[in-house]
PDB file of C-alpha atoms in Angstrom:
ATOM      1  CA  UNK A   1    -105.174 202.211-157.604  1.00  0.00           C
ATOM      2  CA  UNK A   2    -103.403 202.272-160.948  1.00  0.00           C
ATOM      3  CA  UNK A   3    -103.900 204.525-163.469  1.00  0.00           C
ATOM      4  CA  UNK A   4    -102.905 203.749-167.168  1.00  0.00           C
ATOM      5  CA  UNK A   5    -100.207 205.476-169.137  1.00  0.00           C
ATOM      6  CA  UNK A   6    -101.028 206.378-173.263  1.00  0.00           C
ATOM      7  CA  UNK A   7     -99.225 202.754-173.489  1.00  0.00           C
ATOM      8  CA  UNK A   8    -102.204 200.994-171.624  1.00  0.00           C
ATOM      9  CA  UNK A   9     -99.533 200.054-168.981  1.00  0.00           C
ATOM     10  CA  UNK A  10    -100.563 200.804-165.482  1.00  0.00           C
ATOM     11  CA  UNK A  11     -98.836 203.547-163.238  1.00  0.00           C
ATOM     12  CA  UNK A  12     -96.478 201.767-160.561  1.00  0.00           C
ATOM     13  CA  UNK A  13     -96.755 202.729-157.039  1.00  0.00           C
ATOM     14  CA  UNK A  14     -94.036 204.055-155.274  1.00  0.00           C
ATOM     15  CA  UNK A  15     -93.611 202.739-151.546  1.00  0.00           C
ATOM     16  CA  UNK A  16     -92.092 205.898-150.111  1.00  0.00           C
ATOM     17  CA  UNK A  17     -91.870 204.942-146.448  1.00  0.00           C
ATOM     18  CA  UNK A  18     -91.312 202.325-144.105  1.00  0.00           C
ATOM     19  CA  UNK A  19     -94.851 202.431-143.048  1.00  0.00           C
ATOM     20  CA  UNK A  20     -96.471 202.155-146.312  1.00  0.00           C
ATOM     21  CA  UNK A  21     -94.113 198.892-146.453  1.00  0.00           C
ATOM     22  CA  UNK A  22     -95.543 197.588-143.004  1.00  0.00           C
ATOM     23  CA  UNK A  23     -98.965 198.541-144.111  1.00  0.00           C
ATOM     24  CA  UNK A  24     -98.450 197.028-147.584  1.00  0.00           C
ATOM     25  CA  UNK A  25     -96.910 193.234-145.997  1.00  0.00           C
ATOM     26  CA  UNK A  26    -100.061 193.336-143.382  1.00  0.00           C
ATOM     27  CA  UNK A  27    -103.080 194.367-145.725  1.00  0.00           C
ATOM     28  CA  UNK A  28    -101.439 191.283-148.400  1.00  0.00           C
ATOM     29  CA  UNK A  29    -100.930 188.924-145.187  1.00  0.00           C
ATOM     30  CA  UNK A  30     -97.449 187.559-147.531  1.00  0.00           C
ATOM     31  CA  UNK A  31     -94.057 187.089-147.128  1.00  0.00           C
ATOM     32  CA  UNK A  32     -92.177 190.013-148.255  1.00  0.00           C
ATOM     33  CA  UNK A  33     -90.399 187.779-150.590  1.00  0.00           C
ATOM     34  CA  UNK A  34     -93.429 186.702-152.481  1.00  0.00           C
ATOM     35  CA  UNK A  35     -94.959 190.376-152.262  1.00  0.00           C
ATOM     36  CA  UNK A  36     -91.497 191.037-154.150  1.00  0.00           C
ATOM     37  CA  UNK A  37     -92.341 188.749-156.852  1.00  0.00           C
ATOM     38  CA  UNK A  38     -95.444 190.340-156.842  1.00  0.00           C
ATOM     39  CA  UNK A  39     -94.370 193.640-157.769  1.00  0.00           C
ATOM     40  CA  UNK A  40     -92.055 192.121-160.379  1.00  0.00           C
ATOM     41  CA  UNK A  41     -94.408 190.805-162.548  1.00  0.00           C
ATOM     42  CA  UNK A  42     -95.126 194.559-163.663  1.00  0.00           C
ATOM     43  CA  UNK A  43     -91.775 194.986-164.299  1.00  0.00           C
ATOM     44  CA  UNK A  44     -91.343 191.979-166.626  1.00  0.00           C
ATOM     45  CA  UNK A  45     -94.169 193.701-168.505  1.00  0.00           C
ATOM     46  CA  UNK A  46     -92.984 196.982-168.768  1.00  0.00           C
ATOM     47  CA  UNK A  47     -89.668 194.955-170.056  1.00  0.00           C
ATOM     48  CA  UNK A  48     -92.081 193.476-173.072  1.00  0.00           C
ATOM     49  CA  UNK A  49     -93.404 196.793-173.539  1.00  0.00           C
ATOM     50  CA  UNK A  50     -90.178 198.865-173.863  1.00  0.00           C
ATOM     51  CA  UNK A  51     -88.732 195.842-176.684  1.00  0.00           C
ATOM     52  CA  UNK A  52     -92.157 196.313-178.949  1.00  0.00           C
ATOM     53  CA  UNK A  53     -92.067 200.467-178.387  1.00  0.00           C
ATOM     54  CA  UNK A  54     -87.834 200.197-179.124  1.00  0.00           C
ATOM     55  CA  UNK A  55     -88.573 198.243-182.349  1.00  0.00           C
ATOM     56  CA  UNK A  56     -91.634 200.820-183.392  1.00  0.00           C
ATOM     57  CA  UNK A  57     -88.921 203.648-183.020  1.00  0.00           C
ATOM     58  CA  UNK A  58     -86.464 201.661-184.664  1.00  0.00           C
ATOM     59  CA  UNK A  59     -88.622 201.049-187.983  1.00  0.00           C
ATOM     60  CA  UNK A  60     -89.830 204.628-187.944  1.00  0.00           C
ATOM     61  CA  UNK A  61     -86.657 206.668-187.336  1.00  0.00           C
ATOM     62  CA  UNK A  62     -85.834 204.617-190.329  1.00  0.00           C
ATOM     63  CA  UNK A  63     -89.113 205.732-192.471  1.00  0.00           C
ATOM     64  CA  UNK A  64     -88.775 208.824-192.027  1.00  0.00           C
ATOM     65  CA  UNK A  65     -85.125 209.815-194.380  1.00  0.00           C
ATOM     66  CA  UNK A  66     -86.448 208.068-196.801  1.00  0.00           C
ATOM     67  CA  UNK A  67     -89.460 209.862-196.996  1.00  0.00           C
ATOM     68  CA  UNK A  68     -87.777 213.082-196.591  1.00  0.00           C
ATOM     69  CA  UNK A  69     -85.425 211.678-199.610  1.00  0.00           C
ATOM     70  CA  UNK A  70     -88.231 211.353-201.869  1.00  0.00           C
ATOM     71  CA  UNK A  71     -89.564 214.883-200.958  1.00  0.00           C
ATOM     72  CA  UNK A  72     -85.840 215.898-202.211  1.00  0.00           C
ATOM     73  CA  UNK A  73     -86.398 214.176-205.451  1.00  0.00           C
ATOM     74  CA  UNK A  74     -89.887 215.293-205.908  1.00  0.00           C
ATOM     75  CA  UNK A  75     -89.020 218.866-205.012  1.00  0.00           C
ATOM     76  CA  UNK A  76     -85.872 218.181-207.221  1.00  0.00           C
ATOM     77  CA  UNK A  77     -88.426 217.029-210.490  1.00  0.00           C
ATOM     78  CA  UNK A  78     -90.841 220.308-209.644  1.00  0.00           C
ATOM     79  CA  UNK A  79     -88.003 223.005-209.477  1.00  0.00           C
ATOM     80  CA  UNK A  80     -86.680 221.222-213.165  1.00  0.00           C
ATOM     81  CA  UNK A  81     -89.814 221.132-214.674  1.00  0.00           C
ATOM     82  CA  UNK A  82     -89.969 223.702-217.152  1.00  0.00           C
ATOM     83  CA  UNK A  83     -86.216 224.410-217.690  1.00  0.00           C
ATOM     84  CA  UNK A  84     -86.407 221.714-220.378  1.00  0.00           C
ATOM     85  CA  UNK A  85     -82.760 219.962-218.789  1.00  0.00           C
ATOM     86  CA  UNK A  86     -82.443 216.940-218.535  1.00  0.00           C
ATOM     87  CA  UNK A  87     -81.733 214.949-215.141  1.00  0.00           C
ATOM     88  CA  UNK A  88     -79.388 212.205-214.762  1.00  0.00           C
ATOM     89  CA  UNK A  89     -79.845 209.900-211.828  1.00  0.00           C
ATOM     90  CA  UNK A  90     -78.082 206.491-210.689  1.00  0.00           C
ATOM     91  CA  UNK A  91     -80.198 204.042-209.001  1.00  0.00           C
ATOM     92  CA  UNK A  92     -79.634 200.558-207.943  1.00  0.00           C
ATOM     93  CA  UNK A  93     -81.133 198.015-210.377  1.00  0.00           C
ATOM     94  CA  UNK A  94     -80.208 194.708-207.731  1.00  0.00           C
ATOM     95  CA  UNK A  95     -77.692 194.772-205.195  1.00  0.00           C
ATOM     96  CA  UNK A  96     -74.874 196.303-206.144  1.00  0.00           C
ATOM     97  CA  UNK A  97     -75.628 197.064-209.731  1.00  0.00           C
ATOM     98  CA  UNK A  98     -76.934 200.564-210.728  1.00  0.00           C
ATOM     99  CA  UNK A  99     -77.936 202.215-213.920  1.00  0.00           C
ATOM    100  CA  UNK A 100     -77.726 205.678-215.155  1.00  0.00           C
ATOM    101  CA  UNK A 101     -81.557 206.847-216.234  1.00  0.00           C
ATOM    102  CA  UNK A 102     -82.313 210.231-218.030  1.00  0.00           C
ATOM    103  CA  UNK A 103     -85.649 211.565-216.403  1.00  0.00           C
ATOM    104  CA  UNK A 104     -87.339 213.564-219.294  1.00  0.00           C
ATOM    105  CA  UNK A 105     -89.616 216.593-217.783  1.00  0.00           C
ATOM    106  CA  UNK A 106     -92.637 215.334-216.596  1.00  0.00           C
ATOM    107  CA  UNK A 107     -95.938 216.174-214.231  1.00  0.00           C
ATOM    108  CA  UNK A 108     -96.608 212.699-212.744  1.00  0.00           C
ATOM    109  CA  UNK A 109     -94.455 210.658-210.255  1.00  0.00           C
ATOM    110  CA  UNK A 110     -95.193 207.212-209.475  1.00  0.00           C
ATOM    111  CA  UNK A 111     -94.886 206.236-205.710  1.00  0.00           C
ATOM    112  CA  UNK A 112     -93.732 202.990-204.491  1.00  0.00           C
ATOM    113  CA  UNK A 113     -96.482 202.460-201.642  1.00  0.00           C
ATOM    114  CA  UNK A 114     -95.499 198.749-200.295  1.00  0.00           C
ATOM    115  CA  UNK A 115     -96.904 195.605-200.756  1.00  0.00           C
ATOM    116  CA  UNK A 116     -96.799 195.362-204.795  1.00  0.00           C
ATOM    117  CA  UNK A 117     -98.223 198.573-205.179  1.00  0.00           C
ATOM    118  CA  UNK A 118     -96.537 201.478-206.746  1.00  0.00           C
ATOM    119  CA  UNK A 119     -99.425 204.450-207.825  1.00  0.00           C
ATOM    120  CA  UNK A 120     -99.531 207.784-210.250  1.00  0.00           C
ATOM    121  CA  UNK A 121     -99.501 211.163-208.300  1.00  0.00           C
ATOM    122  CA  UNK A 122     -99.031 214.373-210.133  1.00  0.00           C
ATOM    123  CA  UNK A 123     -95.898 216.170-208.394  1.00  0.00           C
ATOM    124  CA  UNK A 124     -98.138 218.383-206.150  1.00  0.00           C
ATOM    125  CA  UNK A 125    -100.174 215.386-204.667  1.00  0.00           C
ATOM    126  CA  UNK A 126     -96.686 213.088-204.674  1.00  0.00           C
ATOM    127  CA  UNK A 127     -95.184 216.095-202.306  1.00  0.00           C
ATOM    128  CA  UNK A 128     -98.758 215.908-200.773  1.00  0.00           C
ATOM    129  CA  UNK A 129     -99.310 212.871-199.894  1.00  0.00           C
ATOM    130  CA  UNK A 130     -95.404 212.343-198.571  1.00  0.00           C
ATOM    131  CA  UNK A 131     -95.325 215.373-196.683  1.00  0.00           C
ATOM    132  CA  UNK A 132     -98.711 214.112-194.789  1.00  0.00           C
ATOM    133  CA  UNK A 133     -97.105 210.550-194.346  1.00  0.00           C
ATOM    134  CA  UNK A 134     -93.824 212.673-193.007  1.00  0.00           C
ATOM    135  CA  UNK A 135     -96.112 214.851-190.312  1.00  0.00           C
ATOM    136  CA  UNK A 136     -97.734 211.250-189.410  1.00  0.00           C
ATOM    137  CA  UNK A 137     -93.934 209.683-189.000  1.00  0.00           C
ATOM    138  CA  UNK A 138     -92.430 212.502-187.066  1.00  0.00           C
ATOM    139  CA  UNK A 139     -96.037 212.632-184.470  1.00  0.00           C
ATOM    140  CA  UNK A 140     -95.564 208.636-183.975  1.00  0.00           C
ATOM    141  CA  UNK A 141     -92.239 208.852-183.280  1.00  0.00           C
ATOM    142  CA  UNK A 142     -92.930 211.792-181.111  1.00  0.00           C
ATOM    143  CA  UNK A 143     -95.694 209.896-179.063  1.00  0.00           C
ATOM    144  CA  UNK A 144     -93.498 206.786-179.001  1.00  0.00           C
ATOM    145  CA  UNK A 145     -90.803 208.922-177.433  1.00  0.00           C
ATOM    146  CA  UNK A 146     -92.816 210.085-174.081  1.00  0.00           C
ATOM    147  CA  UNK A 147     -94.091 206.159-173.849  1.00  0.00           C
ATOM    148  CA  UNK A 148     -90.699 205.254-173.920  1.00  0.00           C
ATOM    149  CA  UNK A 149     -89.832 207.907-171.111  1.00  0.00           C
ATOM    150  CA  UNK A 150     -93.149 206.370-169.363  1.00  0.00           C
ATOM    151  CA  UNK A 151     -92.126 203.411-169.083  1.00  0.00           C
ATOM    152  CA  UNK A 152     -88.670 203.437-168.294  1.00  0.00           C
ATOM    153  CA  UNK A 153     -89.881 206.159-165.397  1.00  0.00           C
ATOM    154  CA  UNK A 154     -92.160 203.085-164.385  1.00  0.00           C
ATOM    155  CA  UNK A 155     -89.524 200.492-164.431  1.00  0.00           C
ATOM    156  CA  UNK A 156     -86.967 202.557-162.290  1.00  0.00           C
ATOM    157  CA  UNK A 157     -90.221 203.284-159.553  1.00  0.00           C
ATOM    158  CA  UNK A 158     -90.601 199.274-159.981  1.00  0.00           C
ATOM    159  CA  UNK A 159     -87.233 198.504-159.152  1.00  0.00           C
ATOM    160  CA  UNK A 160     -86.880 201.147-156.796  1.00  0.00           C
ATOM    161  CA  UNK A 161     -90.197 199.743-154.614  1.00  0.00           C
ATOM    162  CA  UNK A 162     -88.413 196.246-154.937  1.00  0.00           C
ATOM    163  CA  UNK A 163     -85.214 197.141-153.340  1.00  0.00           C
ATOM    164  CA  UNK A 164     -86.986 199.410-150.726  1.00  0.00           C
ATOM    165  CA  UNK A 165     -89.483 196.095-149.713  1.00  0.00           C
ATOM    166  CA  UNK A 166     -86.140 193.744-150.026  1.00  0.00           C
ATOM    167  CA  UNK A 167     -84.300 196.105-147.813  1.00  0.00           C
ATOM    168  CA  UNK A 168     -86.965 196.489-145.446  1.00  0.00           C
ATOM    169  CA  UNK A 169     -87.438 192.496-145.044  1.00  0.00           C
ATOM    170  CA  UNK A 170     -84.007 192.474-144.180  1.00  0.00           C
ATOM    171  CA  UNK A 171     -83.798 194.703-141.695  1.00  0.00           C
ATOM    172  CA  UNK A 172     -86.847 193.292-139.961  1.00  0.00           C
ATOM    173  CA  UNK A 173     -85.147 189.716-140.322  1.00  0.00           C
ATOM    174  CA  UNK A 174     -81.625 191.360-139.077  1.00  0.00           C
ATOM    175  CA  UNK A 175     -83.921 193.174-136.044  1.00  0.00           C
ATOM    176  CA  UNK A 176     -85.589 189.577-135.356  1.00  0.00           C
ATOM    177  CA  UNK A 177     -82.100 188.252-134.477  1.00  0.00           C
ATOM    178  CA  UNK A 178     -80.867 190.531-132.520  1.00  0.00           C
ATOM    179  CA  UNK A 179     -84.288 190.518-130.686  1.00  0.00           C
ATOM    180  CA  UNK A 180     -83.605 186.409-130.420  1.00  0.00           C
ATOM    181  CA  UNK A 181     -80.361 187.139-129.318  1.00  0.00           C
ATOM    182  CA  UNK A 182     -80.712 189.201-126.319  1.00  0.00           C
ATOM    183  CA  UNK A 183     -83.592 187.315-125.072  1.00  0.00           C
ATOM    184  CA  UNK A 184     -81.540 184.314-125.395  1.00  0.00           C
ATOM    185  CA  UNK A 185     -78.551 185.508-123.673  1.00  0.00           C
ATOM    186  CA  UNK A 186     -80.965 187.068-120.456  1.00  0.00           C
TER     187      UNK A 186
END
């Protein structure tokens, strides 16, 4: 009955008809109202779902300028080496506070990897190495994208199938009264 999205999250079903409404309330042998809550509990899980995939996206749209930043400057270091000039660069020594350093030529680059640890490359495995954690940034973020289009696609068919089953327990409680009524009044 439900089939799971590259999140894990099951598919939601769309009630497209009356019918499938009637069917739906009869095979469950529920109030509408508490076939309603029913159906909502997906949607309170999508909800989790969509905050944990939003802060993923968040944390690697961020990743990914600096990484393409420190391509710049590695790309920068390769196209100087052999010129024998000289680079100047600021950098921030603490908040606020920067220093001027003079980068003599040079063929290795040390990488700040996280966690304490800051490693060696040569220029051509610095470039390397970021340019394969770049292509691994840019595919997450691409795969996060279509889970986030999943899911919201499964919340709105959620919400949608909510309304439709609200709606269609009022009209049958509007269609009850009416019913009452005129066998009442003959």
């Amino acid at each position: 009955m439900h089939i799971a999205g590259s999140t894990g999250e099951p598919f939601s079903n769309l009630i497209n008809n009356v019918r499938s409404i009637r069917i739906m309330v009869c095979k469950s042998a529920i109030h509408p109202r508490f076939l309603t809550k029913d159906i909502c509990r997906p949607l309170q899980q999508y909800k989790v779902v969509e905050m944990k995939l939003l802060a993923q996206q968040r944390e690697l749209q961020a990743k990914i300028p600096d990484i393409e930043k420190c391509l710049d400057i590695v790309a920068t270091l390769q196209a100087k080496k052999g010129t024998g000039e000289e680079l100047l660069a600021d950098f921030e020594v603490s908040e606020g506070i920067y220093s001027r350093a003079r980068i003599e030529e040079s063929d290795s680059v040390c990488l700040w990897l996280g966690a304490n640890v800051m490693l060696e490359y040569t220029s051509d495995e610095a470039s390397a190495l970021l340019q394969k954690n770049l292509d691994n940034a840019t595919a997450s973020l691409e795969v996060l994208i279509a889970d986030l289009e999943f899911l919201r696609d499964q919340v709105t068919i959620t919400q949608v199938t909510i309304a439709r089953v609200y709606n269609w327990d009022v009209h049958q409680r509007r269609s009850k009264q009416v019913t009452a009524t005129v066998v009442k009044d003959s």
